[in-house]
Amino acid sequence: MPPEKPSQNGCLESFTASSATIDAYRNDYNLNRPHRALGGLTPSEFAAQIA
């Protein structure tokens, strides 16, 4: 089955799109938001502070 053919493989195409959206949210949640355990800093800010 050819890729990116929603008319032929709609369930898998929908899952792939949802998976990409969830991965983007998870990365933003884990990497770009301030964490209380890091004193309100993002992980990159915390790493720069201790380096």
PDB file of C-alpha atoms in Angstrom:
ATOM      1  CA  MET A   1       0.000   0.000   0.000  1.00  0.00           C
ATOM      2  CA  PRO A   2       1.467   3.405  -0.919  1.00  0.00           C
ATOM      3  CA  PRO A   3       2.253   5.743   2.000  1.00  0.00           C
ATOM      4  CA  GLU A   4       0.175   8.827   2.766  1.00  0.00           C
ATOM      5  CA  LYS A   5      -3.004   7.550   1.138  1.00  0.00           C
ATOM      6  CA  PRO A   6      -5.723   8.261   3.726  1.00  0.00           C
ATOM      7  CA  SER A   7      -8.405   6.949   1.409  1.00  0.00           C
ATOM      8  CA  GLN A   8      -6.728   3.534   1.436  1.00  0.00           C
ATOM      9  CA  ASN A   9      -5.253   3.433   4.932  1.00  0.00           C
ATOM     10  CA  GLY A  10      -7.136   6.010   6.994  1.00  0.00           C
ATOM     11  CA  CYS A  11      -6.707   4.430  10.429  1.00  0.00           C
ATOM     12  CA  LEU A  12      -2.937   4.238  10.172  1.00  0.00           C
ATOM     13  CA  GLU A  13      -2.622   7.725   8.701  1.00  0.00           C
ATOM     14  CA  SER A  14      -4.749   9.108  11.535  1.00  0.00           C
ATOM     15  CA  PHE A  15      -2.649   7.262  14.112  1.00  0.00           C
ATOM     16  CA  THR A  16       0.584   8.569  12.575  1.00  0.00           C
ATOM     17  CA  ALA A  17      -0.668  12.159  12.658  1.00  0.00           C
ATOM     18  CA  SER A  18      -1.872  11.788  16.249  1.00  0.00           C
ATOM     19  CA  SER A  19       1.407  10.200  17.287  1.00  0.00           C
ATOM     20  CA  ALA A  20       3.394  13.123  15.850  1.00  0.00           C
ATOM     21  CA  THR A  21       1.168  15.632  17.669  1.00  0.00           C
ATOM     22  CA  ILE A  22       1.483  13.778  20.970  1.00  0.00           C
ATOM     23  CA  ASP A  23       5.270  13.502  20.597  1.00  0.00           C
ATOM     24  CA  ALA A  24       5.541  17.252  19.975  1.00  0.00           C
ATOM     25  CA  TYR A  25       3.425  18.001  23.069  1.00  0.00           C
ATOM     26  CA  ARG A  26       5.416  15.542  25.202  1.00  0.00           C
ATOM     27  CA  ASN A  27       8.722  17.083  24.132  1.00  0.00           C
ATOM     28  CA  ASP A  28       7.451  20.594  24.840  1.00  0.00           C
ATOM     29  CA  TYR A  29       6.072  19.524  28.232  1.00  0.00           C
ATOM     30  CA  ASN A  30       9.285  17.787  29.273  1.00  0.00           C
ATOM     31  CA  LEU A  31      11.898  20.111  27.763  1.00  0.00           C
ATOM     32  CA  ASN A  32      10.551  23.653  27.394  1.00  0.00           C
ATOM     33  CA  ARG A  33       8.387  24.296  30.431  1.00  0.00           C
ATOM     34  CA  PRO A  34       9.771  25.297  33.834  1.00  0.00           C
ATOM     35  CA  HIS A  35      10.076  22.440  36.323  1.00  0.00           C
ATOM     36  CA  ARG A  36       9.466  22.921  40.023  1.00  0.00           C
ATOM     37  CA  ALA A  37      12.178  20.372  40.860  1.00  0.00           C
ATOM     38  CA  LEU A  38      14.699  22.511  38.945  1.00  0.00           C
ATOM     39  CA  GLY A  39      13.850  25.678  40.831  1.00  0.00           C
ATOM     40  CA  GLY A  40      11.452  26.947  38.178  1.00  0.00           C
ATOM     41  CA  LEU A  41      13.975  26.638  35.362  1.00  0.00           C
ATOM     42  CA  THR A  42      13.659  24.787  32.091  1.00  0.00           C
ATOM     43  CA  PRO A  43      16.002  21.803  31.729  1.00  0.00           C
ATOM     44  CA  SER A  44      18.257  23.723  29.310  1.00  0.00           C
ATOM     45  CA  GLU A  45      18.462  26.727  31.667  1.00  0.00           C
ATOM     46  CA  PHE A  46      19.284  24.419  34.568  1.00  0.00           C
ATOM     47  CA  ALA A  47      21.989  22.633  32.560  1.00  0.00           C
ATOM     48  CA  ALA A  48      23.531  25.968  31.539  1.00  0.00           C
ATOM     49  CA  GLN A  49      23.528  27.115  35.148  1.00  0.00           C
ATOM     50  CA  ILE A  50      25.448  24.090  36.437  1.00  0.00           C
ATOM     51  CA  ALA A  51      27.871  23.930  33.502  1.00  0.00           C
TER      52      ALA A  51
END
